[in-house]
Amino acid sequence: MSTTAAAVAQVLAEAGIGRVFGLPGGEVLVLIDELRKVGVDFVLMRHEANAGIAAAVYGKLKRQPGVVIATLGPGAANLMLPIASAYLDQEPLLAITAQLPDELPASHTHQLLPLHDCYRPVCRMVDKITQSDAHDIVGRALAACMTRPYGASYLTLSAREAVKPLAPPGSKGPAGDTTATFASPATRAADLRSRFASAERPLVLVGLGMDSQNAAALRRWITDWNLPVAVTPKVKGIVDETAPNFLGVISGMAADGLMVDALKSADLLIGFGLDPVEIDKTWHAELDIQWALEAPNATGLSPANSPLVNHRMLLDALVESPAPRSWATPFASFQQQRADLLKGTSGAPDTMWPGDLIRALADAVPAETIVTTDVGSHKYLFGQFWPSRHPDTFWMSNGLSGMAYGLSAAIGAKLAHPDRTVLAAVGDGGFSMNAQELETAERIGAPFITVVLEDQSYSLIKLAQENRKLEPYRMDFGPIDNVKMAEACGVKGIRTLNADELASAVRDAVKRKTSLVAAIPIHYADYRKLF
Ligand SMILES: Cc1ncc(C[n+]2csc(CCOP(=O)(O)OP(=O)(O)O)c2C)c(N)n1
């Protein structure tokens, strides 16, 4: 006799989901067991938020929904961070948690939270799985999170419902609505071409809404036309950031003042998949941007009078004929100033200059390395200056900008691409939120390199406090020995101030395919020179 939980497991297995992430409670044990029976692996983690983030990154890299499972009440509540992150950062995530059975008396409120109400505003679909609709509900939830813009679906399954025999399936009809209007790619291409013909300083902006599957077509167009291009952090690597026509990373990273000046000096801005969810300033509303979006933005909104357009077809139409004119190097001075920023030296003894750190790491790892960052000053550093060369090789929380992303994202990325080197760059604040997941990574055979930028402070917020001329107050914390922390989790740890020593330890870990934690003392005020 098939049960509701067995049906859920079957739908997930048939959808090609080979692995789910989570942290259990008694109420989801039956579901986890049914998943085991159909060969879906359960990746046991140490916090639901970490599991959800790992699942979403794993899913996006695999081009399928990531799936996270948690218990009711506290476990479900811990999922707000990854669900919010999936919502704002367009990552496909199906979260399934337990909930109290409907049959219980209304006075039974232990661990009872209004979970559907909590998650409805940030999910594509929220529903309850029952014995009569398990196939349909799970199928629609999977489809909903893969509908562009990608996002989260949230389902509850009570422990009592999980073991009920499956009833005949019902259907509630299709999930998504497809009311968006589409522009003809040929007409849009002709319009853009005429704008390029009269532009002296055009700049192509690429953002979160551009699918990495279009990277080759995008690269062909900007190379053929020799166009200057800038990207947001979430699509780093969609173009080669070491190429001469690359301006830099826009949207609140290091050197942002310089990037905004460059944007303001352009006379034509084309926003391919540019989603304001990534932008912490308001230039997206003030500058005249030609939007080229193929799906609504993360929160479902699109700019007025901008019908959607298929990116691939638009790029093909643009590249069909040569550039309508030539542009020399209109942003050369901005490019030079950006490069010069990295050439500083540290302002304090016994710390490494952040530029030296970037150079040492970039020399030591293969170009296809997947880099993840946490949130803080180090994210601004890596977001702007890490030289991404390949699509889908850079992961950060930017729409939500939630700390504790980097390490969990590295686990998801390594499981999705076991053959690749994965490098997580995290602050010492963020690392102390989830360093214990290093043990998870060791246990499940997902080794990666972690670089902890140690400045004993929430430096991004400390700098903000200074900027606002507030009293220095409560932004510093004491040191944790992150080398010992790594060793406590079974991972080799080193601390060094020497860039060559760092590079050699990293090369060794790459060669041996082992985990490594490299703790690097940084002077928090050095970041100021880069911002
Ligand atoms: C979950 C969460 N809590 C708080 C913040 C606010 N916040 C942003 S950056 C930051 C400091 C991060 O410190 P650390 O991890 O040490 O990185 P650093 O800034 O020093 O590079 C804080 C507290 C946040 N973005 N996310």
XYZ file of C-alpha atoms and ligand atoms in Angstrom:
557
model
C 0.000 0.000 0.000
C 1.436 3.348 -1.017
C 1.316 6.206 1.471
C 1.339 9.975 1.146
C 5.031 10.117 2.097
C 5.854 7.384 -0.410
C 4.083 9.380 -3.116
C 6.074 12.511 -2.252
C 9.295 10.523 -2.475
C 8.241 8.990 -5.769
C 7.455 12.360 -7.366
C 10.799 13.775 -6.256
C 12.710 10.735 -7.531
C 10.865 10.820 -10.861
C 11.700 14.508 -11.192
C 15.370 13.566 -11.051
C 15.980 14.838 -7.528
C 18.807 12.594 -6.330
C 19.602 14.417 -3.123
C 17.750 16.453 -0.515
C 19.229 18.475 2.337
C 17.959 18.955 5.837
C 17.911 18.539 9.565
C 15.245 16.146 10.848
C 12.692 15.998 13.617
C 10.569 12.985 14.486
C 7.753 14.284 12.293
C 9.724 13.940 9.039
C 11.351 10.565 9.712
C 8.856 8.653 7.585
C 9.380 10.985 4.636
C 13.166 10.668 4.916
C 12.778 6.890 5.029
C 10.598 6.856 1.928
C 13.187 8.976 0.159
C 15.877 6.507 1.176
C 13.822 3.660 -0.279
C 13.633 5.306 -3.701
C 17.342 6.186 -3.682
C 17.142 9.897 -2.832
C 20.070 10.729 -0.554
C 19.480 12.813 2.577
C 22.325 15.242 3.296
C 22.270 15.684 7.070
C 23.331 19.186 8.103
C 23.701 21.105 11.362
C 21.253 23.972 10.841
C 18.176 24.205 8.641
C 19.258 27.555 7.220
C 22.540 26.040 6.051
C 20.699 23.071 4.571
C 18.331 25.348 2.663
C 21.144 27.449 1.237
C 23.166 24.389 0.215
C 20.027 22.932 -1.422
C 19.244 26.094 -3.400
C 22.780 26.442 -4.783
C 22.892 22.713 -5.550
C 19.548 22.984 -7.334
C 20.438 26.043 -9.390
C 23.690 24.463 -10.537
C 21.865 21.227 -11.420
C 19.077 23.205 -13.147
C 16.438 21.612 -10.953
C 14.780 22.592 -7.662
C 16.954 22.150 -4.576
C 14.977 20.384 -1.875
C 15.260 20.994 1.877
C 13.426 19.078 4.565
C 12.891 20.205 8.156
C 10.663 19.477 11.070
C 7.704 21.573 12.164
C 7.877 24.636 14.472
C 11.524 25.562 15.136
C 12.917 23.651 12.157
C 10.423 25.285 9.819
C 11.085 28.705 11.370
C 14.803 28.272 10.746
C 14.060 28.076 7.021
C 13.087 31.736 6.647
C 16.639 32.754 5.711
C 17.108 30.315 2.790
C 13.536 30.771 1.580
C 13.939 34.549 1.639
C 17.277 34.133 -0.099
C 15.734 31.931 -2.802
C 13.000 34.533 -3.278
C 15.261 37.556 -3.694
C 18.212 35.791 -5.315
C 16.130 33.769 -7.788
C 17.197 30.321 -6.657
C 14.851 27.334 -7.120
C 14.100 25.800 -3.713
C 11.382 23.410 -2.573
C 11.053 23.368 1.218
C 9.017 20.612 2.829
C 8.428 20.692 6.554
C 6.169 18.931 8.981
C 3.171 20.658 10.528
C 0.741 19.613 13.227
C -2.075 17.447 11.868
C -5.383 19.220 11.239
C -7.148 16.584 13.313
C -5.615 17.790 16.591
C -7.804 19.839 18.957
C -7.539 23.590 18.393
C -6.123 24.020 21.898
C -3.088 21.897 20.959
C -0.649 24.658 20.165
C 2.723 23.175 21.123
C 5.135 24.024 18.249
C 2.247 25.401 16.228
C 3.175 28.328 13.986
C 1.145 29.833 11.132
C 3.748 28.538 8.689
C 1.744 29.019 5.506
C 1.040 32.619 6.476
C 4.725 33.169 7.261
C 5.957 31.833 3.958
C 3.209 32.814 1.523
C 4.580 36.332 0.858
C 7.991 34.986 -0.182
C 7.024 31.798 -1.997
C 5.778 31.023 -5.479
C 3.485 28.382 -4.020
C 2.467 27.370 -0.493
C 0.303 24.348 0.184
C -0.394 21.364 2.360
C 0.251 17.838 1.097
C -2.618 15.442 1.749
C -3.281 11.821 0.919
C -5.508 12.819 -1.990
C -3.224 15.290 -3.749
C 0.396 14.346 -2.980
C 1.392 13.736 -6.613
C -0.296 16.823 -7.913
C 0.842 19.196 -5.147
C 4.481 18.146 -5.196
C 4.582 18.220 -9.001
C 3.130 21.722 -9.084
C 5.438 22.933 -6.336
C 8.474 21.694 -8.273
C 7.212 23.412 -11.417
C 6.466 26.644 -9.563
C 10.012 27.073 -8.270
C 11.431 26.437 -11.748
C 9.146 29.076 -13.307
C 11.140 32.245 -14.034
C 11.952 34.132 -11.951
C 13.087 31.118 -9.955
C 12.085 31.057 -6.299
C 10.834 28.932 -3.446
C 7.841 26.667 -2.952
C 6.836 25.648 0.544
C 4.848 22.530 1.452
C 3.815 21.046 4.743
C 3.194 17.376 5.431
C 2.006 16.305 8.857
C 3.419 13.118 10.351
C -0.096 11.705 10.467
C -0.833 12.505 6.826
C 2.534 11.056 5.810
C 1.517 7.510 6.736
C -2.034 7.628 5.388
C -2.787 5.439 2.361
C -2.773 7.345 -0.862
C -6.252 8.347 -2.063
C -7.159 8.764 -5.775
C -5.385 11.824 -7.167
C -7.198 15.101 -7.695
C -6.001 18.122 -9.633
C -6.047 21.820 -8.904
C -4.928 22.854 -12.376
C -1.713 24.482 -13.564
C 0.411 26.489 -11.090
C 1.875 29.445 -12.929
C 0.186 32.183 -14.832
C 1.715 33.302 -18.089
C 0.167 36.668 -18.653
C 3.422 38.482 -19.448
C 3.671 40.175 -22.847
C 6.626 39.398 -25.109
C 8.367 41.630 -27.629
C 9.562 40.420 -31.011
C 13.333 39.819 -30.750
C 13.881 41.128 -34.293
C 12.026 44.381 -33.616
C 13.802 44.875 -30.272
C 17.162 44.161 -31.928
C 16.464 46.737 -34.647
C 15.533 49.314 -32.011
C 18.671 48.644 -29.972
C 20.868 48.688 -33.077
C 19.704 52.181 -33.976
C 20.380 53.351 -30.416
C 23.902 51.877 -30.578
C 24.451 53.642 -33.904
C 24.139 57.025 -32.240
C 25.856 56.193 -28.924
C 29.403 57.336 -28.125
C 29.679 55.505 -24.794
C 27.416 52.458 -24.712
C 27.604 50.059 -21.795
C 25.996 46.627 -21.535
C 24.842 45.723 -18.020
C 24.138 42.072 -17.241
C 22.236 40.989 -14.133
C 20.636 38.175 -12.235
C 17.861 37.637 -14.792
C 20.262 36.501 -17.534
C 20.415 32.703 -17.693
C 23.970 31.394 -17.794
C 22.929 29.190 -20.709
C 23.070 32.371 -22.780
C 26.694 33.063 -21.848
C 28.107 31.933 -25.204
C 25.623 34.025 -27.212
C 26.284 37.056 -24.982
C 30.038 36.685 -25.281
C 29.801 36.359 -29.062
C 27.803 39.585 -29.333
C 29.980 41.723 -27.054
C 33.135 40.381 -28.715
C 31.834 40.865 -32.269
C 30.699 44.387 -31.533
C 33.581 45.101 -29.109
C 31.204 46.390 -26.466
C 32.063 47.523 -22.933
C 30.278 45.367 -20.385
C 29.644 45.368 -16.630
C 27.929 42.672 -14.564
C 26.216 42.351 -11.211
C 27.702 39.958 -8.638
C 25.101 37.250 -9.216
C 26.189 36.711 -12.809
C 29.935 37.052 -12.311
C 31.644 34.869 -14.878
C 28.915 35.149 -17.513
C 31.551 37.205 -19.356
C 35.304 36.829 -18.973
C 36.325 39.409 -16.365
C 39.925 39.334 -17.523
C 38.930 40.468 -21.045
C 39.809 44.051 -22.107
C 36.176 45.138 -22.595
C 35.189 44.281 -18.983
C 34.481 47.417 -16.948
C 33.749 45.924 -13.525
C 31.063 44.743 -11.153
C 28.161 47.074 -10.495
C 25.706 46.929 -7.560
C 27.280 47.843 -4.270
C 30.609 46.007 -4.307
C 34.044 47.592 -3.718
C 34.812 50.576 -5.947
C 31.088 51.261 -6.204
C 31.482 55.045 -6.388
C 33.724 54.561 -9.389
C 31.263 52.163 -10.999
C 28.353 54.574 -10.484
C 30.408 57.394 -12.037
C 31.074 55.125 -15.015
C 27.361 54.352 -15.337
C 26.543 58.053 -15.240
C 29.080 58.799 -17.938
C 27.553 56.280 -20.362
C 25.123 57.545 -22.983
C 23.439 54.188 -23.581
C 22.774 51.575 -20.900
C 21.297 48.218 -21.876
C 20.113 46.170 -18.890
C 20.151 42.505 -19.836
C 18.373 40.682 -17.013
C 19.287 43.557 -14.714
C 17.211 43.192 -11.533
C 17.177 46.098 -9.048
C 16.986 43.532 -6.234
C 20.775 43.439 -6.447
C 21.288 47.200 -6.374
C 21.585 49.026 -3.045
C 21.447 52.525 -4.590
C 18.760 54.141 -6.739
C 20.569 54.695 -10.056
C 18.468 51.954 -11.609
C 15.485 54.304 -11.295
C 17.297 57.525 -12.174
C 19.331 56.610 -15.245
C 17.780 55.915 -18.616
C 18.127 52.142 -19.005
C 17.011 50.126 -22.007
C 15.655 47.045 -20.249
C 16.014 43.659 -21.900
C 14.328 41.229 -19.520
C 13.056 37.778 -20.365
C 11.260 37.226 -17.055
C 9.825 39.490 -14.365
C 12.213 40.580 -11.629
C 12.624 38.602 -8.392
C 9.681 40.198 -6.645
C 7.453 39.802 -9.697
C 7.721 43.415 -10.869
C 9.047 44.614 -14.216
C 9.862 48.144 -15.382
C 6.927 49.936 -17.006
C 6.551 49.646 -20.789
C 9.170 46.939 -21.070
C 7.716 43.817 -22.650
C 9.755 40.709 -22.006
C 12.039 39.410 -24.723
C 13.732 36.069 -25.211
C 17.410 36.737 -24.519
C 18.806 34.063 -26.773
C 16.727 35.168 -29.747
C 17.530 38.818 -29.104
C 21.275 38.119 -28.920
C 21.108 36.046 -32.101
C 19.256 38.867 -33.855
C 21.786 41.455 -32.657
C 24.813 39.484 -33.744
C 23.378 38.770 -37.186
C 24.916 41.953 -38.534
C 28.125 43.772 -37.613
C 28.273 46.614 -35.102
C 26.620 49.777 -36.447
C 29.782 51.719 -35.581
C 32.970 51.269 -33.563
C 33.812 52.445 -30.084
C 37.403 52.850 -28.934
C 37.740 52.235 -25.201
C 35.243 54.678 -23.717
C 35.711 53.516 -20.112
C 39.508 53.050 -20.105
C 40.139 55.533 -17.306
C 37.575 53.822 -15.050
C 39.140 50.445 -15.819
C 42.576 51.775 -14.926
C 41.378 53.328 -11.647
C 39.683 50.057 -10.729
C 42.855 48.062 -11.356
C 44.973 50.569 -9.413
C 42.846 50.180 -6.289
C 44.208 46.676 -5.711
C 47.801 47.879 -5.679
C 47.852 49.176 -2.080
C 49.657 47.961 1.008
C 48.281 47.085 4.389
C 47.927 49.924 6.889
C 48.646 47.764 9.947
C 51.400 45.347 10.951
C 50.766 41.597 10.900
C 47.920 41.804 8.414
C 47.716 40.929 4.725
C 46.736 43.545 2.135
C 43.398 42.315 0.642
C 44.729 42.799 -2.900
C 47.604 40.402 -2.198
C 45.100 37.873 -0.926
C 43.031 38.034 -4.108
C 46.087 37.739 -6.349
C 47.551 34.801 -4.408
C 44.293 32.863 -4.520
C 43.552 33.632 -8.171
C 47.030 32.345 -9.097
C 46.627 29.189 -7.032
C 43.254 27.808 -8.160
C 42.032 26.669 -11.598
C 39.975 29.163 -13.618
C 36.865 26.955 -13.324
C 36.955 27.093 -9.513
C 33.583 27.851 -7.957
C 33.937 30.703 -5.483
C 31.373 31.477 -2.804
C 31.423 34.425 -0.418
C 29.664 35.295 2.766
C 28.301 38.775 3.499
C 30.454 41.633 4.768
C 33.433 43.689 3.615
C 35.079 40.591 2.166
C 32.055 40.106 -0.114
C 32.587 43.574 -1.559
C 36.254 42.721 -2.093
C 35.665 39.395 -3.826
C 32.554 40.599 -5.620
C 34.487 43.355 -7.353
C 37.961 41.931 -7.723
C 37.727 38.160 -8.037
C 38.547 37.560 -11.721
C 35.645 35.273 -12.695
C 36.121 33.668 -16.065
C 33.363 31.077 -16.425
C 29.568 31.173 -15.915
C 28.093 29.861 -12.658
C 31.435 30.026 -10.871
C 30.599 32.750 -8.344
C 27.941 32.570 -5.646
C 26.894 35.148 -3.085
C 23.715 36.224 -1.352
C 23.034 39.626 -2.882
C 19.286 40.143 -3.160
C 18.904 39.166 0.487
C 22.542 39.656 1.524
C 22.227 37.241 4.422
C 25.282 36.211 6.434
C 26.080 32.484 6.785
C 25.622 31.881 3.042
C 29.198 31.244 1.912
C 30.062 28.002 3.661
C 26.676 26.387 2.997
C 26.751 27.483 -0.633
C 30.170 25.847 -0.968
C 28.734 22.517 0.188
C 25.899 22.731 -2.346
C 28.320 23.726 -5.109
C 30.776 20.935 -4.355
C 28.026 18.312 -4.358
C 26.752 19.637 -7.680
C 30.256 19.699 -9.201
C 32.431 17.168 -7.341
C 35.103 17.490 -10.035
C 35.637 21.239 -9.476
C 37.668 23.094 -6.868
C 35.378 25.090 -4.566
C 36.627 28.056 -2.541
C 34.594 29.816 0.159
C 35.740 33.310 1.207
C 34.124 34.248 4.521
C 34.520 36.822 7.284
C 35.343 35.690 10.794
C 31.881 36.867 11.896
C 30.032 34.802 9.316
C 32.360 31.820 9.798
C 31.424 31.689 13.480
C 27.760 31.350 12.466
C 28.189 27.997 10.755
C 31.798 26.742 10.857
C 30.460 23.443 12.196
C 29.306 22.590 8.670
C 32.964 21.829 7.912
C 32.281 18.530 9.650
C 29.297 17.992 7.335
C 31.502 18.582 4.315
C 34.096 16.100 5.558
C 31.485 13.488 6.440
C 29.732 13.601 3.070
C 32.920 13.790 1.034
C 32.552 17.359 -0.228
C 35.958 18.930 0.423
C 36.495 22.630 -0.270
C 38.869 25.421 0.657
C 37.750 28.065 3.133
C 39.555 31.378 3.466
C 38.593 33.182 6.667
C 39.374 36.901 6.595
C 40.073 37.597 10.259
C 39.604 41.125 11.550
C 37.830 40.349 14.825
C 34.948 42.592 13.890
C 31.793 42.907 11.878
C 33.931 45.153 9.773
C 31.356 46.245 7.216
C 29.123 47.513 10.007
C 32.068 48.935 11.930
C 33.020 50.979 8.863
C 29.411 52.124 8.538
C 29.478 53.215 12.180
C 32.622 55.241 11.494
C 31.128 56.712 8.327
C 28.170 57.976 10.321
C 30.533 59.506 12.883
C 29.027 57.430 15.664
C 30.971 56.402 18.752
C 32.909 53.180 18.163
C 30.617 50.772 19.985
C 30.274 46.981 20.154
C 31.446 46.041 16.652
C 34.526 44.052 17.727
C 34.607 40.540 19.064
C 37.387 38.463 20.573
C 39.424 36.093 18.452
C 38.344 32.505 17.925
C 41.177 30.242 16.885
C 39.835 29.329 13.458
C 42.718 26.934 12.838
C 41.667 24.934 15.880
C 38.047 25.301 14.812
C 38.937 23.673 11.501
C 40.913 20.944 13.217
C 38.023 20.286 15.595
C 35.944 19.500 12.502
C 38.622 17.227 11.034
C 39.957 19.790 8.549
C 43.523 21.053 8.175
C 43.910 24.685 9.189
C 46.696 27.214 8.657
C 47.154 30.867 9.533
C 49.525 32.936 7.445
C 50.483 36.456 6.501
C 52.568 35.299 3.608
C 50.846 35.294 0.200
C 53.263 32.676 -1.220
C 52.673 30.376 1.713
C 48.923 30.791 1.257
C 49.145 30.032 -2.464
C 51.262 26.961 -1.861
C 48.877 25.557 0.814
C 45.930 26.177 -1.511
C 47.686 24.512 -4.467
C 48.399 21.530 -2.275
C 44.738 21.234 -1.212
C 43.633 21.540 -4.858
C 46.077 18.821 -5.882
C 45.129 16.477 -3.060
C 41.406 17.314 -3.324
C 41.239 17.936 0.422
C 39.614 20.576 2.572
C 41.654 23.421 3.978
C 40.887 26.380 6.201
C 43.275 29.293 5.684
C 42.913 32.016 8.305
C 44.255 35.356 7.066
C 44.605 38.349 9.383
C 43.235 41.476 7.677
C 43.142 45.072 8.916
C 39.480 46.126 8.828
C 40.351 49.706 7.808
C 42.143 48.475 4.683
C 38.739 47.766 3.163
C 38.017 51.480 3.278
C 40.770 52.062 0.689
C 38.898 49.760 -1.717
C 35.341 51.020 -1.281
C 21.975 37.262 8.918
C 22.563 38.636 8.873
N 22.745 39.323 10.024
C 23.284 40.556 9.987
C 23.627 41.142 8.804
C 24.207 42.560 8.775
N 25.625 42.457 8.411
C 26.046 42.635 7.144
S 27.663 42.477 6.959
C 27.890 42.182 8.582
C 29.271 41.961 9.142
C 29.854 40.654 8.722
O 31.047 40.451 9.459
P 32.093 39.367 8.986
O 31.414 38.097 8.668
O 33.176 39.288 9.985
O 32.615 39.954 7.626
P 33.427 41.311 7.389
O 32.446 42.423 7.251
O 34.320 41.528 8.586
O 34.175 41.058 6.130
C 26.676 42.222 9.278
C 26.532 42.006 10.738
C 23.376 40.401 7.626
N 23.632 40.887 6.408
N 22.883 39.145 7.691
